[in-house]
Coordinates of C-alpha atoms and ligand atoms in Angstrom, one line a residue:
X1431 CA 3.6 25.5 35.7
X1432 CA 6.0 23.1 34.0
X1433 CA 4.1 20.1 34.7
X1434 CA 0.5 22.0 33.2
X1435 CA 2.1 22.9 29.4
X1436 CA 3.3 19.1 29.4
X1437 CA -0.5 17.7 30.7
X1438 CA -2.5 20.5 28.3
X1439 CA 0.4 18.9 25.5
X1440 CA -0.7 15.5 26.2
X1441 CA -4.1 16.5 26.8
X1442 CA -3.8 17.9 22.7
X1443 CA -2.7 14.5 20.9
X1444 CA -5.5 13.4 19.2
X1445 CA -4.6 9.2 20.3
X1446 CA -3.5 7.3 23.4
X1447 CA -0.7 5.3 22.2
X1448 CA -2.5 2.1 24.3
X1449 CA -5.6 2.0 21.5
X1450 CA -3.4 2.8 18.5
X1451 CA -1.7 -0.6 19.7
X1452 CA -4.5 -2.6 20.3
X1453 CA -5.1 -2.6 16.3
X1454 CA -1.6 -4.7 15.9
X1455 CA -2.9 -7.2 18.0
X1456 CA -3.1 -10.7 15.6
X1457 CA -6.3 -11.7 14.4
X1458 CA -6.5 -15.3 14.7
X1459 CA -9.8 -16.3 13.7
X1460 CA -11.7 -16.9 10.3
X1461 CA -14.7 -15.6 9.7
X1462 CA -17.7 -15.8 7.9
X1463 CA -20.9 -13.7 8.3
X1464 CA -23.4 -11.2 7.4
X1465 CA -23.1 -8.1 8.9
X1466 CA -26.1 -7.2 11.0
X1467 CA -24.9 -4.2 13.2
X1468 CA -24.7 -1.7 11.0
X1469 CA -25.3 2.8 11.3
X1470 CA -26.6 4.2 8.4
X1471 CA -27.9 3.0 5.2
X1472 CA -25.2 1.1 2.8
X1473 CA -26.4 2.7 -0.9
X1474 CA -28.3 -0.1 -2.4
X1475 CA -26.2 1.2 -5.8
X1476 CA -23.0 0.3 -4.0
X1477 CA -22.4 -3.5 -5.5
X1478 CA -19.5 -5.7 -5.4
X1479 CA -17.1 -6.7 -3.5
X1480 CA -13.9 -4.5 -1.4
X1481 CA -10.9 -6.7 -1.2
X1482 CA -8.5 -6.0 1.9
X1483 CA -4.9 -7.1 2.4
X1484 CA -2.4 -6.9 5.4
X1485 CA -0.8 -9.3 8.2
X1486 CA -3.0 -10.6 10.1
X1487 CA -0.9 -12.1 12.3
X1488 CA 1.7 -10.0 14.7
X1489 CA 3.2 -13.4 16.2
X1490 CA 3.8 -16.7 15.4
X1491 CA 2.2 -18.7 18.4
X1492 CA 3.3 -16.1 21.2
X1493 CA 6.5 -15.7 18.8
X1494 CA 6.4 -11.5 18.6
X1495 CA 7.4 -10.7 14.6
X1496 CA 9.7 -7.7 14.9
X1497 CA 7.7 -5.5 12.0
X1498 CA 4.3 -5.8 11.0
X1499 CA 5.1 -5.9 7.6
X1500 CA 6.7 -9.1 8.2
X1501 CA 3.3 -10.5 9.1
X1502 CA 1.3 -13.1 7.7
X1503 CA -1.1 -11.8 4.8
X1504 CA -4.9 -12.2 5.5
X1505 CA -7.5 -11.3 2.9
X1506 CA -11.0 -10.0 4.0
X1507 CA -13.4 -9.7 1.6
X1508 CA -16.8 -7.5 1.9
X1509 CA -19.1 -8.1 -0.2
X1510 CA -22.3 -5.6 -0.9
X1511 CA -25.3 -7.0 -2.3
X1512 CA -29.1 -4.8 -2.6
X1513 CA -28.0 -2.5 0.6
X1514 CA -26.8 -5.8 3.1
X1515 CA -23.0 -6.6 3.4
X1516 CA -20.9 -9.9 3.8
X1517 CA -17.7 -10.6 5.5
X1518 CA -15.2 -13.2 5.1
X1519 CA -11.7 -13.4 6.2
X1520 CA -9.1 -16.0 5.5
X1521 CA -5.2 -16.4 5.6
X1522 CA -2.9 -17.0 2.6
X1523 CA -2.0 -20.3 2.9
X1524 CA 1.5 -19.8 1.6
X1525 CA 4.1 -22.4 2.1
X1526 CA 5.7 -20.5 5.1
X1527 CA 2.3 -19.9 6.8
X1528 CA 1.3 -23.5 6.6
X1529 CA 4.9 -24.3 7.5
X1530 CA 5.1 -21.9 10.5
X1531 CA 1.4 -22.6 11.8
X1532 CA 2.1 -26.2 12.3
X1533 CA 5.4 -26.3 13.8
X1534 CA 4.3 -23.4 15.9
X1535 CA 7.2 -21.1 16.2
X1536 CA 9.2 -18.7 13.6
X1537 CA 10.9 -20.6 10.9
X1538 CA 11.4 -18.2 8.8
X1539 CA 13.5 -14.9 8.5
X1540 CA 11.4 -11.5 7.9
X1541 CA 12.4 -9.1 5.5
X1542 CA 11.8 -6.4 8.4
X1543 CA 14.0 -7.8 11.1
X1544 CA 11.9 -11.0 12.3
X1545 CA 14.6 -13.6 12.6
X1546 CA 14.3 -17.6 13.9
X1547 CA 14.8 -17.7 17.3
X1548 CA 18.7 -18.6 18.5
X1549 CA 20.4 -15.6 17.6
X1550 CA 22.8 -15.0 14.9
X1551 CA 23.8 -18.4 14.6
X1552 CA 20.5 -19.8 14.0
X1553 CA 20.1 -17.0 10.9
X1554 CA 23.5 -17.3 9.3
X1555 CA 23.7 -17.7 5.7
X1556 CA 20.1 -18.0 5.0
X1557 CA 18.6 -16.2 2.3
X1558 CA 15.7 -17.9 2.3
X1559 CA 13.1 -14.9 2.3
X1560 CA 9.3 -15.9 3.3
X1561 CA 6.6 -15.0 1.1
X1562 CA 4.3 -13.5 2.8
X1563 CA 1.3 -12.0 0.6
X1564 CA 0.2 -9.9 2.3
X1565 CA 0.7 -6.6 0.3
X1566 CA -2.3 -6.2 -1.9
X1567 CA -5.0 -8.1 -3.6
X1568 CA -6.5 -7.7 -6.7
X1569 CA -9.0 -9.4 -8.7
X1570 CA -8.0 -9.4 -12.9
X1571 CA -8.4 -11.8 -15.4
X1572 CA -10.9 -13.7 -13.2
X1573 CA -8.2 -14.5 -10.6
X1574 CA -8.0 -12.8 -7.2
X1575 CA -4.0 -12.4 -6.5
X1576 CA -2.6 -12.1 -3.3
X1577 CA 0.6 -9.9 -3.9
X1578 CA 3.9 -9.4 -2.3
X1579 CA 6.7 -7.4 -4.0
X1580 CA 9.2 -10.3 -3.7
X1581 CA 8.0 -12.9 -4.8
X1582 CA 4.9 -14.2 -7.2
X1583 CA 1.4 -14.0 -6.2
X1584 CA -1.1 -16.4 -4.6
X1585 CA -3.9 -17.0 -6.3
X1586 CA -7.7 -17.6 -4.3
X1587 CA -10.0 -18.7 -5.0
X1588 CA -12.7 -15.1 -5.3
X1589 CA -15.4 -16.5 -3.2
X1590 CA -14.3 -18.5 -0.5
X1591 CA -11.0 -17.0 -0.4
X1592 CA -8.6 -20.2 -0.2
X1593 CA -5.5 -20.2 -1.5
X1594 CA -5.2 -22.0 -4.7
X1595 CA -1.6 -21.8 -5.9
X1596 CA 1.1 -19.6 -6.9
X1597 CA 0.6 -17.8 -10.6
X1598 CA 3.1 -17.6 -13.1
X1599 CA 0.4 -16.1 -15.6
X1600 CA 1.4 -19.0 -18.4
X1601 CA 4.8 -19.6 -17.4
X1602 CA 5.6 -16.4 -18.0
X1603 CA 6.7 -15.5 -14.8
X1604 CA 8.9 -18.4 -13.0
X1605 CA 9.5 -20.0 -9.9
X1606 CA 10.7 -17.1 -6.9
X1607 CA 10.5 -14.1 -9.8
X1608 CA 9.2 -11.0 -8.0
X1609 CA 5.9 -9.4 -9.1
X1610 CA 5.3 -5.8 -7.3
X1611 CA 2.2 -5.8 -5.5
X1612 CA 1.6 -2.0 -6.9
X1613 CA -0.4 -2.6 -10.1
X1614 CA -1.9 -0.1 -12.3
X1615 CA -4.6 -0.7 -14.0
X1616 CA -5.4 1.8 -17.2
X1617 CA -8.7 2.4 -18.6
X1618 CA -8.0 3.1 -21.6
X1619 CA -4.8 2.1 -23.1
X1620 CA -4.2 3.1 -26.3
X1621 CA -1.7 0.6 -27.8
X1622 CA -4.6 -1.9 -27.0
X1623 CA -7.6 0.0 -29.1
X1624 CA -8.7 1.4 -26.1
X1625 CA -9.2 -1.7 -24.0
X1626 CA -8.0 -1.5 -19.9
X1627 CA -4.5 -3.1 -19.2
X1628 CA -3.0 -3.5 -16.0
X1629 CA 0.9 -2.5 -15.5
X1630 CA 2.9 -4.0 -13.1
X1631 CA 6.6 -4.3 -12.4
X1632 CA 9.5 -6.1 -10.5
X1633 CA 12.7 -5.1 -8.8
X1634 CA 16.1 -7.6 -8.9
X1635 CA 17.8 -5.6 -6.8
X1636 CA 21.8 -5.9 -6.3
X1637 CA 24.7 -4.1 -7.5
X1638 CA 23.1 -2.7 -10.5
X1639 CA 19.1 -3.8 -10.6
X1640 CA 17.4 -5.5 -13.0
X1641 CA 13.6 -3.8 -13.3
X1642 CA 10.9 -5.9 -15.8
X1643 CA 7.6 -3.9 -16.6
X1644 CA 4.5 -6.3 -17.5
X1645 CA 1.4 -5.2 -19.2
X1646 CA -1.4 -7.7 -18.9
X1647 CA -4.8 -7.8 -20.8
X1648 CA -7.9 -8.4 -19.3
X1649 CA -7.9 -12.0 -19.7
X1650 CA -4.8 -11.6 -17.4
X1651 CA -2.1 -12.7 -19.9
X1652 CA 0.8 -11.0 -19.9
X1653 CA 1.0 -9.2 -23.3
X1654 CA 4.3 -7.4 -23.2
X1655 CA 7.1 -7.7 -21.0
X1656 CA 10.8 -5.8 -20.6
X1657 CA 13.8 -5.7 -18.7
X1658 CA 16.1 -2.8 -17.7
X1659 CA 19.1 -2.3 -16.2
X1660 CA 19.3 -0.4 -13.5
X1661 CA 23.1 1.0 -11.6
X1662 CA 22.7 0.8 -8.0
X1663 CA 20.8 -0.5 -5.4
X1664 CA 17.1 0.3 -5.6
X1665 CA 13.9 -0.4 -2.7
X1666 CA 10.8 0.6 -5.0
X1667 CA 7.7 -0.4 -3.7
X1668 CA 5.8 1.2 -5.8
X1669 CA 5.7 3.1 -9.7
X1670 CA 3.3 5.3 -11.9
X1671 CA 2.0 5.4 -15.4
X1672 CA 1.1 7.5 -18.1
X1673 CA -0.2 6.9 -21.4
X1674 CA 3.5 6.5 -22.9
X1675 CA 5.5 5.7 -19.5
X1676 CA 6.2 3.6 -16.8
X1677 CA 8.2 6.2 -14.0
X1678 CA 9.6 5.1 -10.4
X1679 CA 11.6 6.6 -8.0
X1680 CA 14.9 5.5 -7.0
X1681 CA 15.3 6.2 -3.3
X1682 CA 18.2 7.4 -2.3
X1683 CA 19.4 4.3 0.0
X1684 CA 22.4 1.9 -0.2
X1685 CA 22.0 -1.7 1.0
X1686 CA 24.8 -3.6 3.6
X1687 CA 24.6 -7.1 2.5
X1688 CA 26.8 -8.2 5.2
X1689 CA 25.1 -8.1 8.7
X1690 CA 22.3 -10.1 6.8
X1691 CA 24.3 -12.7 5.6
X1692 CA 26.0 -13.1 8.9
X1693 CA 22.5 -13.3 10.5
X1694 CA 23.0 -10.2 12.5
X1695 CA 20.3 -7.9 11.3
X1696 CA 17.1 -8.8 8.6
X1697 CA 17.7 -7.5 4.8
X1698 CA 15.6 -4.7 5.4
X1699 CA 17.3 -3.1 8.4
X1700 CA 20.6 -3.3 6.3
X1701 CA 19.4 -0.6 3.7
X1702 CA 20.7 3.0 4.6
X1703 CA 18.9 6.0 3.2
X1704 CA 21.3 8.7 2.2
X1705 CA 20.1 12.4 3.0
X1706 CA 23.1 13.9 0.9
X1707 CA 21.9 12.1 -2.2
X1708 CA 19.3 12.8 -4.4
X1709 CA 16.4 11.0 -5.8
X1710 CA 16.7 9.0 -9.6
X1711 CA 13.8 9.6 -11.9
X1712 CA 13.8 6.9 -14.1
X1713 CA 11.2 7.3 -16.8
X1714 CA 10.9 4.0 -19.0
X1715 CA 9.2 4.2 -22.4
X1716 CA 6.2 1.5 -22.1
X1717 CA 5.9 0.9 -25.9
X1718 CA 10.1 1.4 -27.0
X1719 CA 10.0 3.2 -30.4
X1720 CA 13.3 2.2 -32.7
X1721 CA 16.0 4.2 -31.7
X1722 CA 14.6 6.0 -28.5
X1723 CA 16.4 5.9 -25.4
X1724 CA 15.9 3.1 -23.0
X1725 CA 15.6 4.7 -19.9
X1726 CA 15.8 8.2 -18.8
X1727 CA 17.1 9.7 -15.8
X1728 CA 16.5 12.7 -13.9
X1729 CA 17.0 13.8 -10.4
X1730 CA 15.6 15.7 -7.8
X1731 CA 16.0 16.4 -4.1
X1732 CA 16.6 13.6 -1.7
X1733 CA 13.4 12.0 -0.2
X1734 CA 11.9 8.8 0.3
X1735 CA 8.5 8.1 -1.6
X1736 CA 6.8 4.6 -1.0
X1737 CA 3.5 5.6 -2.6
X1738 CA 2.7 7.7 -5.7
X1739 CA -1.0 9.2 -6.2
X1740 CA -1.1 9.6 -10.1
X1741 CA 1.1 10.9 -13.1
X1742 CA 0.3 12.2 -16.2
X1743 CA 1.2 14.0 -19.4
X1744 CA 1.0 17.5 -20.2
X1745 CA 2.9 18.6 -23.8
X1746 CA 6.2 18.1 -22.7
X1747 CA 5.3 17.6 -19.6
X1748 CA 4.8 14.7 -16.5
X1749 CA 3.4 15.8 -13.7
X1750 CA 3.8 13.2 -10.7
X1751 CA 1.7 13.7 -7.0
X1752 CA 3.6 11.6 -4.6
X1753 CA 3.8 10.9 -0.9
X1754 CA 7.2 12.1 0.0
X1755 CA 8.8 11.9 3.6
X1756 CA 12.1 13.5 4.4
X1757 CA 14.1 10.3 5.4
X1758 CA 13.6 6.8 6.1
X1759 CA 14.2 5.7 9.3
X1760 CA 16.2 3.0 9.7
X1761 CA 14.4 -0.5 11.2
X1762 CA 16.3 -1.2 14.5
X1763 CA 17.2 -4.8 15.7
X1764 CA 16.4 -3.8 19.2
X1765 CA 12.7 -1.9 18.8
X1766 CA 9.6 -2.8 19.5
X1767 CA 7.4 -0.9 17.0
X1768 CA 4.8 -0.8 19.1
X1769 CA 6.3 1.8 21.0
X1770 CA 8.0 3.4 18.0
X1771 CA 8.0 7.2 18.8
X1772 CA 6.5 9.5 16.3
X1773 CA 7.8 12.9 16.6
X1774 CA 10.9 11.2 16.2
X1775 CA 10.5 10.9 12.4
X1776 CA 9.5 12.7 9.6
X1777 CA 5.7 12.8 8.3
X1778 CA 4.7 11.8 4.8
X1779 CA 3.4 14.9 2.9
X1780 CA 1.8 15.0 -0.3
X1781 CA 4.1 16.7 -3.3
X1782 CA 4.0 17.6 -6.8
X1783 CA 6.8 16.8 -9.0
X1784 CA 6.9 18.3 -12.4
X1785 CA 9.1 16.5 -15.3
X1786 CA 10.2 18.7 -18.1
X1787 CA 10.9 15.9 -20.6
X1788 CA 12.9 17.8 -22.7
X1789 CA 14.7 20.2 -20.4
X1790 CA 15.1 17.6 -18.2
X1791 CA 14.4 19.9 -15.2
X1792 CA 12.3 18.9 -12.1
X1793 CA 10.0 21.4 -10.4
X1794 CA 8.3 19.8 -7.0
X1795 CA 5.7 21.8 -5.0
X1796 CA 4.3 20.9 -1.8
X1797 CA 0.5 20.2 -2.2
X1798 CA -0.2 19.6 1.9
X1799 CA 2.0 19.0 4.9
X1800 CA -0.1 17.3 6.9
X1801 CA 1.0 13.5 7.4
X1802 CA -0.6 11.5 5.3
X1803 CA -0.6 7.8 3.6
X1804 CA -2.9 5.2 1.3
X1805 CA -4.2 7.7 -1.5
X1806 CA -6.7 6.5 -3.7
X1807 CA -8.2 8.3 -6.9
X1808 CA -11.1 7.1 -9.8
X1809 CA -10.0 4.7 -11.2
X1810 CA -10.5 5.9 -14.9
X1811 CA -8.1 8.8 -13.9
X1812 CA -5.7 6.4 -13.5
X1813 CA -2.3 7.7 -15.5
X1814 CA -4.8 10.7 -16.5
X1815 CA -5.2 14.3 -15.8
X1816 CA -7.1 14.2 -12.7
X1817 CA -9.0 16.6 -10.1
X1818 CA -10.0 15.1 -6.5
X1819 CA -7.9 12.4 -4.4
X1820 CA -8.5 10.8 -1.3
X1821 CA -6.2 9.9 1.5
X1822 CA -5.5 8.4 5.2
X1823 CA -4.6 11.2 7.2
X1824 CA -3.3 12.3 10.8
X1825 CA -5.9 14.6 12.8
X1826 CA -3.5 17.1 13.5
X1827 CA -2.6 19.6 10.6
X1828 CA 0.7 19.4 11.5
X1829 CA 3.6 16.4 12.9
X1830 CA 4.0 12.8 12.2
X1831 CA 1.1 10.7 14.2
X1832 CA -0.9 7.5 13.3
X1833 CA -3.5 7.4 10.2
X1834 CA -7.1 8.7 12.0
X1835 CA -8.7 11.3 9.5
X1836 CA -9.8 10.8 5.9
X1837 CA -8.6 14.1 3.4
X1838 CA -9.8 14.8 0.0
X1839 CA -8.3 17.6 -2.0
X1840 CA -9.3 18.8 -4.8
X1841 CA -6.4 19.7 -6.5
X1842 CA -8.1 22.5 -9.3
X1843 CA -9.0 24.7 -6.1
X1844 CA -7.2 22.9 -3.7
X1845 CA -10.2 22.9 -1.6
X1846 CA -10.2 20.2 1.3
X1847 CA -12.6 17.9 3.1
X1848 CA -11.9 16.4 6.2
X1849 CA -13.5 13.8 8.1
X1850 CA -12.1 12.1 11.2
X1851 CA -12.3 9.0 13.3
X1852 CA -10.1 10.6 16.1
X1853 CA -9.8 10.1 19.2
X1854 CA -10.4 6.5 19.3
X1855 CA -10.7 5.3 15.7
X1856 CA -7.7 4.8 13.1
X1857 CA -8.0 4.3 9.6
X1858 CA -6.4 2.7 6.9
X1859 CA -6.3 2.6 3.1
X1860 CA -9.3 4.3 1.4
X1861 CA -10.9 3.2 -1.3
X1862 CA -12.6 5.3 -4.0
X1863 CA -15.6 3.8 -6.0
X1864 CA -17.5 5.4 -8.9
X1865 CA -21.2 5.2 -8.3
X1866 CA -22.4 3.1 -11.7
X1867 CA -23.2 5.5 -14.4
X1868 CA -21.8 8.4 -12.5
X1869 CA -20.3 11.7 -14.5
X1870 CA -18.9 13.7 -12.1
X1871 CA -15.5 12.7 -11.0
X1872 CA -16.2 12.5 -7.2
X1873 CA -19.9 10.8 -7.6
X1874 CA -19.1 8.1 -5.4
X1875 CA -18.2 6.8 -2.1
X1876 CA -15.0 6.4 0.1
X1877 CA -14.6 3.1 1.9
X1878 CA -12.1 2.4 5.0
X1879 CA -11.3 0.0 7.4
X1880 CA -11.0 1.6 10.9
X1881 CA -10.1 0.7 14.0
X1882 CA -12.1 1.5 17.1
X1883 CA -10.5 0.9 19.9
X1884 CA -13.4 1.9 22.4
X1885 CA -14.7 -2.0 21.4
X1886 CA -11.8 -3.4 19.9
X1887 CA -13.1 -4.1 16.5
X1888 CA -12.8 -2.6 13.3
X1889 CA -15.8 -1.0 10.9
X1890 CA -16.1 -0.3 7.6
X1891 CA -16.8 3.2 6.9
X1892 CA -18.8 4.3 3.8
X1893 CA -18.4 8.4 2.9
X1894 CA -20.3 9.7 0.0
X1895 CA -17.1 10.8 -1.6
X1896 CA -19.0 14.2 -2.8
X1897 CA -19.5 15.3 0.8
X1898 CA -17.5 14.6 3.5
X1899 CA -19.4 17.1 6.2
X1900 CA -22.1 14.3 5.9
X1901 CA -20.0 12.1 7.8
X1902 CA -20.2 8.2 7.7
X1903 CA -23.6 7.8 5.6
X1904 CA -22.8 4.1 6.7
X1905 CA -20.6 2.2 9.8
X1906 CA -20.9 -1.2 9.0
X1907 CA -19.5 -2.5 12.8
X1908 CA -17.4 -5.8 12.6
X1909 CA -17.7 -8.7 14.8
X1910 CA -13.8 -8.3 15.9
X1911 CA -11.0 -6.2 14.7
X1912 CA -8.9 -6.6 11.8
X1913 CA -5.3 -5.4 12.4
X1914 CA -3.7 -2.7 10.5
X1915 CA -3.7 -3.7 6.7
X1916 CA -2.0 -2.3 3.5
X1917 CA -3.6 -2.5 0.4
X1918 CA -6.6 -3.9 -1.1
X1919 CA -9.4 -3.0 -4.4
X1920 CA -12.7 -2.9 -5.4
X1921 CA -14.3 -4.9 -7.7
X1922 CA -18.0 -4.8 -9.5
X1923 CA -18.1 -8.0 -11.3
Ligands
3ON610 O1 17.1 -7.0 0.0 C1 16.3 -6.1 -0.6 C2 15.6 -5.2 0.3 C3 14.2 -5.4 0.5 C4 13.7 -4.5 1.6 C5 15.4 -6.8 -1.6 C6 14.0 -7.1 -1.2 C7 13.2 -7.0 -2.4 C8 13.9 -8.6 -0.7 C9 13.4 -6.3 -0.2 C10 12.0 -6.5 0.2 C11 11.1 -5.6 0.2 C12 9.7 -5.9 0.7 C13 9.3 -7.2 0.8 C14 8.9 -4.8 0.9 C15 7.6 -4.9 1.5 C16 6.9 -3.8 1.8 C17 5.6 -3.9 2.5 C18 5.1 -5.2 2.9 C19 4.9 -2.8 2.8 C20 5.2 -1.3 2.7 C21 4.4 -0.4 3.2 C22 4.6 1.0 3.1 C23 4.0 2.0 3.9 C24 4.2 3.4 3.6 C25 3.0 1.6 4.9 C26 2.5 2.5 5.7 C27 1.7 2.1 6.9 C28 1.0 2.9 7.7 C29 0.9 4.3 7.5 C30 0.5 2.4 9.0 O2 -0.7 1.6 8.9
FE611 FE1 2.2 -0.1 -0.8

C-alpha cells in the first residue's frame, strides 16, 4: 500500500531526473549550418537574428566545474531569413577559455565553487576571478557583447561570432570594471527626445558597495554615468527602470570573505542569505535633479529576487513584477548539482511589489505561485505600463521542479496560457518578438530553446505569442543539443 502512493507519486512528476541531466552535458563542438529538419512553418515575417548565451562547457577536459554558472559562455546565433533558419555556435574566446582549453585542466577559480585542482592549498589567496561571458548577449551600437556581471564584456564579431576584444565603450569603462549583464533598453527615453537608450549597471561589492548606472545611446557611447554608495554587502544580478528611475533589490545576504581567501570554499558559496532580514529598495534617480535625494531606501519582506519582469510609474506610484523565491540556498562545496534535490528548496514565484514614493510604504501581491524563471515582455513596454508577459515555467501548478512549460499572463484579467514541453522537453529563456508593424501588444511570437531529451538535442520553438493552444506553429530541430543557457535577445537589423 505504502510502496503504491510512493510509485503513483513518482509516476506524477512531470521529468526523470536522468533527461533533465542530459541537458548539462558540455557541448563541445562548433557549428555552422542551415537548419533543414524543421515542424511547422517559421513565419516568413519573423526576420533577424535570436542571440543565446550560457556555458557551454560543464568540464574542462573531463575536469567536472562544480556549478554551471561557472561554465564557459558559448553564443549561438539563429538567424531567420524569408521562412529558412541558420545556426552558428561559437565559444567566447576569453583569456581564461583560451588559457584553460590549451593547458587542458582547470586553472581558474569559479565564482560558484569550481576551484583548481589540489585542494585548498592550490586556491589560497587567489582572487583572480575568471571571466566567463557567458551571461547574456546583446547586439547595441553595432557591437554584439558577450556579458558577465563581473567583469567587462567581449565583443564578437555579429556574424561569425569570434571574439574580438574586450569593450571599454571609449575608455570609459576600464580594465576589470564590472558591467551587469542585465541591460535595459528604453524605447523611448525622454531626456534623449524620445530616442531608445540602453541602462545598464555595475556592482563593487564590499563593506559598503559602490553601484555605477550607465545610460548609453544608440551609437553605444556611454552618455551619462553615476556612482552610489551603497552600506552593506550586495549580490544584484539584475535591476529595473522607469522613465525617472533606476530600482534594484538588495538581497538580504551577508558575504564571509574568509573561507575564500583561505581557498576553502568559492566567493559565491561564502554569501549567506538572511531569512530574519528584510529586503532594501533602493530607488536611484536616473537624471539627479539639484537638491533631490541620492538614493532612496525602502524595505520590504525578506526574499531573494535574481530577475525582475518590468517596473513602472503610476502618480506616486512604482509598481515592480519580480521573480521572488523565499530563500537562497546556499552552494555547497560537496554537491554535485546534478543531483541537486528540488523539493528541497523554495520555487520562484512571480510577485507584485507596489512602491508608494511618498509614503514610503511597500504593498507586494502574489501574481502566481507556480515556479517560474526567464520572463520576457515587448520590448517597447520596457519601464512602461504593461499587459501580457511571458515566462519559463514548471509543468506542475505547484512545487519547485526544472523549467518545462511556457506561461503567459495577462496581467489586466490575469488570464493564463500554458503550453508545455513536458515530459521529456525542458525549456529555457523565452523570448518575445513583435511581429513588424504589429498594434496589439501580444502580436507576435515566443521563441525558446528546449531540450529534448528523447534525442538529445535541443529545438527551437516558435509560439504565436497571441495563442498558445496552437502549440509550436514551428520546431526548428537542432543537429545536437545546446546545454542549459541564461540569457540571450533578438535583433531585426
Ligand atoms: O564576491 C562577490 C559575490 C559574487 C557572487 C562579488 C562577485 C560580483 C564576484 C560575485 C559574482 C557574481 C556573479 C558572477 C554572478 C553570476 C550569475 C550568473 C552567471 C547567473 C545567474 C543566474 C540566475 C538564475 C535565476 C538562473 C536560473 C536558471 C535556471 C532556472 C535553470 O536553467
Ligand atoms: Fe540573469
Amino acid at each position: 500500500m505504502h510502496l503504491k502512493s510512493q510509485e503513483s507519486q513518482v509516476a506524477e512528476k512531470s521529468y526523470i531526473r536522468a533527461d533533465w541531466q542530459g541537458g548539462y552535458q558540455s557541448l563541445t563542438q562548433e557549428f555552422d549550418y542551415w537548419i533543414d529538419d524543421i515542424e511547422g512553418q517559421i513565419p516568413t515575417e519573423l526576420q533577424g537574428t535570436l542571440f543565446r548565451n550560457g556555458p557551454g562547457l560543464l568540464d574542462i577536459n573531463g575536469q567536472p566545474l562544480h556549478h554551471p554558472f561557472d561554465g564557459d559562455g558559448m553564443i549561438s546565433k539563429i538567424t531567420f531569413i524569408n521562412g529558412r533558419a541558420h545556426f552558428r555556435n561559437r565559444f567566447v574566446r576569453t583569456t581564461g577559455y583560451l588559457a584553460e582549453q590549451k593547458a587542458g585542466k582547470i586553472l581558474h577559480r569559479g565564482t560558484f565553487g569550481t576551484q583548481k585542482p589540489g585542494g585548498w592549498l592550490a586556491n589560497i589567496f587567489d582572487f583572480n576571478l575568471k571571466n566567463i561571458a557567458n551571461t547574456n548577449v546583446i547586439y547595441w551600437g553595432g557591437k554584439l557583447l558577450a556579458m558577465w556581471e563581473a567583469a567587462e564584456p567581449y565583443r564578437l564579431d555579429p556574424y561569425t561570432l569570434e571574439t574580438l576584444e574586450n569593450e571599454y565603450f571609449n575608455g570609459a569603462l576600464s580594465a576589470g570594471e564590472a558591467f551587469a549583464a542585465h541591460p535595459r533598453v528604453e524605447n523611448n527615453c525622454y531626456q534623449d527626445g524620445g530616442a531608445p537608450c540602453l541602462v545598464n549597471f555595475s556592482v563593487k561589492p564590499g563593506l559598503s558597495t559602490t553601484i555605477t548606472i550607465f545610460e548609453l545611446n544608440l551609437a553605444g557611447e556611454i552618455i551619462r554615468r553615476h556612482a552610489h554608495s551603497v552600506p552593506g554587502f550586495c549580490f544584484i544580478h539584475d535591476f529595473v527602470i522607469t522613465p525617472n528611475y533606476c530600482i534594484f533589490f538588495q538581497n538580504p545576504v551577508t558575504f564571509n570573505p574568509i573561507p575564500f581567501a583561505l581557498g576553502i570554499r568559492a566567493a559565491g558559496e561564502c554569501i549567506k542569505f538572511q531569512p530574519n532580514q528584510p529586503t532594501q529598495i533602493l530607488i536611484i534617480p536616473r537624471f539627479p535633479k539639484e537638491g533631490q535625494e541620492e538614493i532612496k531606501f525602502l524595505e520590504t519582506q525578506s526574499g531573494f529576487v535574481f530577475h525582475h519582469v518590468n517596473a513602472f510609474e503610476v502618480g506616486e506610484e512604482v509598481l515592480i513584477d519580480s521573480i521572488c523565491y523565499q530563500n537562497l540556498p546556499e552552494v555547497e562545496p560537496e554537491s554535485d548539482f546534478r543531483q541537486i534535490d528540488f523539493e528541497a528548496s523554495s520555487p520562484g514565484q512571480l510577485w507584485r511589489f507596489s512602491l508608494n514614493l511618498k509614503d514610503g510604504t511597500v504593498g507586494r501581491e502574489l501574481i502566481d505561485g507556480r515556479c517560474c524563471e526567464f520572463p520576457t515582455i515587448h520590448p517597447a513596454n520596457v519601464g512602461r505600463p504593461y499587459r501580457y508577459l511571458y515566462i519559463g515555467a514548471a509543468h506542475a501548478e505547484t512545487g519547485n521542479a526544472p523549467l518545462q512549460a511556457l506561461l503567459k499572463i495577462d496581467l489586466e484579467s490575469l488570464e493564463r496560457q500554458f503550453w508545455s514541453a513536458a515530459p521529456r522537453g525542458f525549456v529555457g529563456e523565452p523570448i518575445f518578438v513583435p511581429r513588424p508593424g504589429s498594434e496589439k501588444e501580444d502580436d507576435g511570437w515566443v521563441l525558446a530553446l528546449v531540450y529534448d531529451a528523447t534525442y538529445h538535442r535541443s529545438d527551437l520553438v516558435i509560439l504565436d505569442a497571441s495563442d498558445f493552444s496552437k502549440g509550436a506553429i514551428a520546431r526548428l530541430h537542432l543537429k545536437h543539443h545546446i546545454p542549459y543557457g541564461l540569457h540571450g535577445s533578438f535583433t531585426s537589423e
